[in-house]
XYZ file of C-alpha atoms in Angstrom:
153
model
C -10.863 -1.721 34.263
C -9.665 0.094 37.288
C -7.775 -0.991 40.012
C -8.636 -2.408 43.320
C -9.323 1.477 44.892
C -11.655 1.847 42.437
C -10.953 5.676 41.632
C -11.639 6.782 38.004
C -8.079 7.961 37.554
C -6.424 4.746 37.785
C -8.998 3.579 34.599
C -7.089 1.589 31.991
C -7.918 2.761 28.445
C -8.342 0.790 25.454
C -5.830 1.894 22.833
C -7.776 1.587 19.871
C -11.232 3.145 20.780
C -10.485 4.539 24.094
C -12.996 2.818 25.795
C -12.283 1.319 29.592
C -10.072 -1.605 28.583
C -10.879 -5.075 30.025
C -7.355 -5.865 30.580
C -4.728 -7.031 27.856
C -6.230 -8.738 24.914
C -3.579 -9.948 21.741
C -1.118 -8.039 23.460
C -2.319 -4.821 23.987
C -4.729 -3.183 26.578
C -8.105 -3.373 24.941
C -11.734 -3.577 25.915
C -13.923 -6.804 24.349
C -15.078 -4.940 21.398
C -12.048 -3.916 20.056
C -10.303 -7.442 21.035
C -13.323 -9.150 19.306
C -13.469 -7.308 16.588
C -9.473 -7.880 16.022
C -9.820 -11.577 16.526
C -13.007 -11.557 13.724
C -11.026 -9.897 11.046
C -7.859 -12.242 11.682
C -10.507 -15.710 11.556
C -12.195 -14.604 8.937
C -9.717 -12.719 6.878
C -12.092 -9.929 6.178
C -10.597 -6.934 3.306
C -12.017 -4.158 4.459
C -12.158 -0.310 2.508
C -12.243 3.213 3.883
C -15.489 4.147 4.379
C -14.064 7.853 3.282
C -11.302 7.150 1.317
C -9.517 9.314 3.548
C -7.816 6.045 6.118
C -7.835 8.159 8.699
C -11.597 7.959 9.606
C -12.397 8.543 14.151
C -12.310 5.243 14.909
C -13.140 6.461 19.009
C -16.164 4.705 21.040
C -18.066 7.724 20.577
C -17.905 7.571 16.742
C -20.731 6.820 15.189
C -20.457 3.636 12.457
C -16.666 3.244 12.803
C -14.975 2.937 9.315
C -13.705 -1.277 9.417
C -10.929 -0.336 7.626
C -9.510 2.642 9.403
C -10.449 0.337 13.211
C -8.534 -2.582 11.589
C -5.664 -0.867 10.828
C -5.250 1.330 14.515
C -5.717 -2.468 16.083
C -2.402 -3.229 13.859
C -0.512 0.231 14.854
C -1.039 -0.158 18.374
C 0.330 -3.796 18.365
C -1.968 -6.379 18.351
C -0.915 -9.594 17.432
C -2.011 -13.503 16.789
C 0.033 -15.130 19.643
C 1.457 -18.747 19.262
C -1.328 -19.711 22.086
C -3.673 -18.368 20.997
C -7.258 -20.013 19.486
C -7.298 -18.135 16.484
C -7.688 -19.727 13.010
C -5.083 -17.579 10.621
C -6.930 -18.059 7.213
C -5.439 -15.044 5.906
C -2.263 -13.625 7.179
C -2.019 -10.049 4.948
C -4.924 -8.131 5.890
C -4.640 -5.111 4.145
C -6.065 -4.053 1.103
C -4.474 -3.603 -2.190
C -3.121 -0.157 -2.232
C -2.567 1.298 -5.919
C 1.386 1.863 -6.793
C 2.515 5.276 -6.426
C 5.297 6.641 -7.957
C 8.586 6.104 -6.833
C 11.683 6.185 -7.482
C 12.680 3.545 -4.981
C 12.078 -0.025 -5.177
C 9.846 -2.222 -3.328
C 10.559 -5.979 -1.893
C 8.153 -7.924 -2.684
C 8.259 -11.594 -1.199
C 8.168 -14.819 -2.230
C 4.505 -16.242 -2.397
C 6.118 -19.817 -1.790
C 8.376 -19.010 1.204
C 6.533 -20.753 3.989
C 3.255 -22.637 4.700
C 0.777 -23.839 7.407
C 0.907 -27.311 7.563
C -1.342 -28.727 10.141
C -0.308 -25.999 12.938
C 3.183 -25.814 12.264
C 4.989 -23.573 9.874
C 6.838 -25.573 6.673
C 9.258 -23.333 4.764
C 12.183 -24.444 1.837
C 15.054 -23.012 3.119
C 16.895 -22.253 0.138
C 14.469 -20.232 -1.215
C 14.344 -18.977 2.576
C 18.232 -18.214 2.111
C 17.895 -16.233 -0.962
C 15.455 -14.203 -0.406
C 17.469 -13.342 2.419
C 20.325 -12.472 0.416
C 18.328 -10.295 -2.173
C 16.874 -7.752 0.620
C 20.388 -8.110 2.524
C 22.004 -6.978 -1.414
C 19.227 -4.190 -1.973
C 20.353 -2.599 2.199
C 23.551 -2.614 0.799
C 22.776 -1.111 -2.403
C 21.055 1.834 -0.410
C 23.894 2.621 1.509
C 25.839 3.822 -1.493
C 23.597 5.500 -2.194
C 22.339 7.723 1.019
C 24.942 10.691 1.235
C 26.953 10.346 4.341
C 25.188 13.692 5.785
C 22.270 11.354 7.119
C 24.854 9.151 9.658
């Protein structure tokens, strides 16, 4: 995409694959294969693997077979997003792949299964399970505070 002089400098890059970008697509400057290819994986819900193993796979136009996984994933960093306009069926909202657990010493949230729903094309939640799941990850911030030594603020 370049602008009404025409000159190559003024090209608009795509932000995934850094192609010439058709113009903003889901909220970021993309061009149509990167924009389709986001708006596939979101309909469909597709789980895609590293081709590698490595998740950090060239996932540039000149690349030859781009890794899914790794192209999925830049879409997400760079911001794309399912707008509230737009035509796209969410069948499956987390689109990452199980990752194993690591070991930590830390403790991870992890949400309510039950917390909200797609009814029709509006979003149904309970809001007292809402509230206290809230309150849980508001208790565990506090929690953490105690414990970060006061060299870090």
């Amino acid at each position: 995409m370049t602008s009404s002089s025409g000159s190559p400098s003024d090209t608009i890059f795509c932000l995934i694959c850094g192609g010439e970008a058709s113009g903003i697509r889901f909220d970021v400057n993309a061009c149509r294969a990167c924009a389709a290819f986001f708006r596939r994986s979101v309909e469909v819900g597709h789980k895609y693997k590293c081709r590698r193993g490595t998740k950090g796979c060239d996932v540039s136009k000149e690349a030859f077979l781009q890794c899914r996984y790794c192209r999925y994933q830049r879409c997400k960093e760079v911001g794309m997003s399912i707008g509230r306009n737009a035509r796209v069926k969410l069948l499956n909202t987390s689109s990452e792949e199980p990752e194993e657990p690591e070991a930590s010493t830390s403790q991870s949230y992890m949400p309510n299964e039950g917390l909200t729903a797609f009814e029709g094309h509006k979003l149904k939640f309970d809001e007292a399970l809402l509230l206290d799941e809230v309150s849980k990850i508001l208790g565990a911030v506090c929690i953490l505070f105690v414990f970060i030594p006061q060299t870090y603020f």
